[in-house]
């Protein structure tokens, strides 16, 4: 009992310890596309010092910065519990923990600013594939890398044909998403993408029908793609 409880407590403490870093990354990147990344609160307090609190408010002036109160903490703990339940361990668990943390950042940034920063997507993919390069399963690694490149190329073609309906941030995030799904199987890649695009289309149709989404307005696609990929990875 003690042996199993101790690692679980250690994982929970580690999970809570990284949430200030995730909050900082979300606050820094939740800005309009044509604006530089945020480095400080509007009161002048440095961003790192002002975004550590789970309340989501600047510790200096009390203004809310980045994600709503306690949402990042709740999402991170839930993801950590789900990862634990998958039974993954070692390098594979480390890679998926890294990937999940970066996906949480991307979801909150896209919801706040309709933006999927390239450097977060790149960091996610490089970290995930880099850690798994030492995991020993070279066949799964090659499949993950091929899936990442293939899906990125397909979405890039779609982005060109769609003329602005599909953003380049959505193309970039396809790389870490397809890599994480491809590590499991090609079926996981198909299921994740179908679920992601399908749920986004269904949400858009429903919101338009009830008048909550005006014609011409767009939904952030990232949370749907990421949510679907997380679902397939964590509950295969």
Coordinates of N, CA and C in Angstrom, one line a residue, residues 8 11 79-94 96 183-184 233-236:
X8 N 2.4 7.6 -6.5 CA 1.2 8.4 -6.9 C 1.3 9.8 -6.3
X11 N 3.8 11.8 -8.2 CA 3.4 12.3 -9.5 C 2.4 13.4 -9.4
X79 N -5.4 15.0 -16.7 CA -4.6 14.4 -17.7 C -3.5 13.5 -17.1
X80 N -3.0 13.9 -15.9 CA -2.0 13.1 -15.2 C -2.6 11.8 -14.7
X81 N -3.9 11.9 -14.2 CA -4.6 10.7 -13.7 C -4.8 9.7 -14.9
X82 N -5.3 10.3 -16.0 CA -5.6 9.5 -17.2 C -4.3 8.8 -17.8
X83 N -3.2 9.6 -17.8 CA -2.0 9.0 -18.2 C -1.6 7.8 -17.4
X84 N -1.7 8.0 -16.1 CA -1.4 6.9 -15.1 C -2.2 5.6 -15.4
X85 N -3.5 5.9 -15.7 CA -4.4 4.7 -16.0 C -4.1 4.0 -17.3
X86 N -3.4 4.6 -18.2 CA -3.1 4.0 -19.5 C -2.1 2.8 -19.2
X87 N -1.4 2.9 -18.1 CA -0.4 1.8 -17.8 C 1.0 2.0 -18.5
X88 N 1.2 3.2 -19.1 CA 2.5 3.5 -19.8 C 3.5 3.7 -18.7
X89 N 4.8 3.5 -19.0 CA 5.8 3.7 -18.1 C 7.1 4.1 -18.8
X90 N 8.1 4.4 -18.0 CA 9.4 4.7 -18.6 C 9.4 5.9 -19.6
X91 N 10.2 5.7 -20.6 CA 10.4 6.8 -21.6 C 9.0 7.1 -22.3
X92 N 8.2 6.1 -22.5 CA 6.9 6.3 -23.2 C 6.0 7.2 -22.4
X93 N 6.0 7.0 -21.1 CA 5.2 7.8 -20.2 C 5.8 9.2 -20.2
X94 N 7.1 9.3 -20.1 CA 7.7 10.7 -20.1 C 7.4 11.5 -21.4
X96 N 4.8 11.0 -23.4 CA 3.4 11.4 -23.4 C 3.0 12.5 -22.4
X183 N 2.3 6.7 -32.9 CA 3.1 5.8 -32.0 C 2.3 4.6 -31.7
X184 N 1.0 4.8 -31.5 CA 0.1 3.7 -31.2 C -0.2 2.8 -32.4
X233 N -5.6 8.7 -27.4 CA -4.3 8.3 -26.8 C -4.6 7.8 -25.3
X234 N -5.4 8.5 -24.6 CA -5.6 8.2 -23.2 C -6.7 7.1 -23.0
X235 N -7.6 7.0 -23.9 CA -8.6 5.9 -23.8 C -8.7 5.2 -25.1
X236 N -7.7 4.4 -25.5 CA -7.6 3.8 -26.8 C -8.7 2.7 -26.9

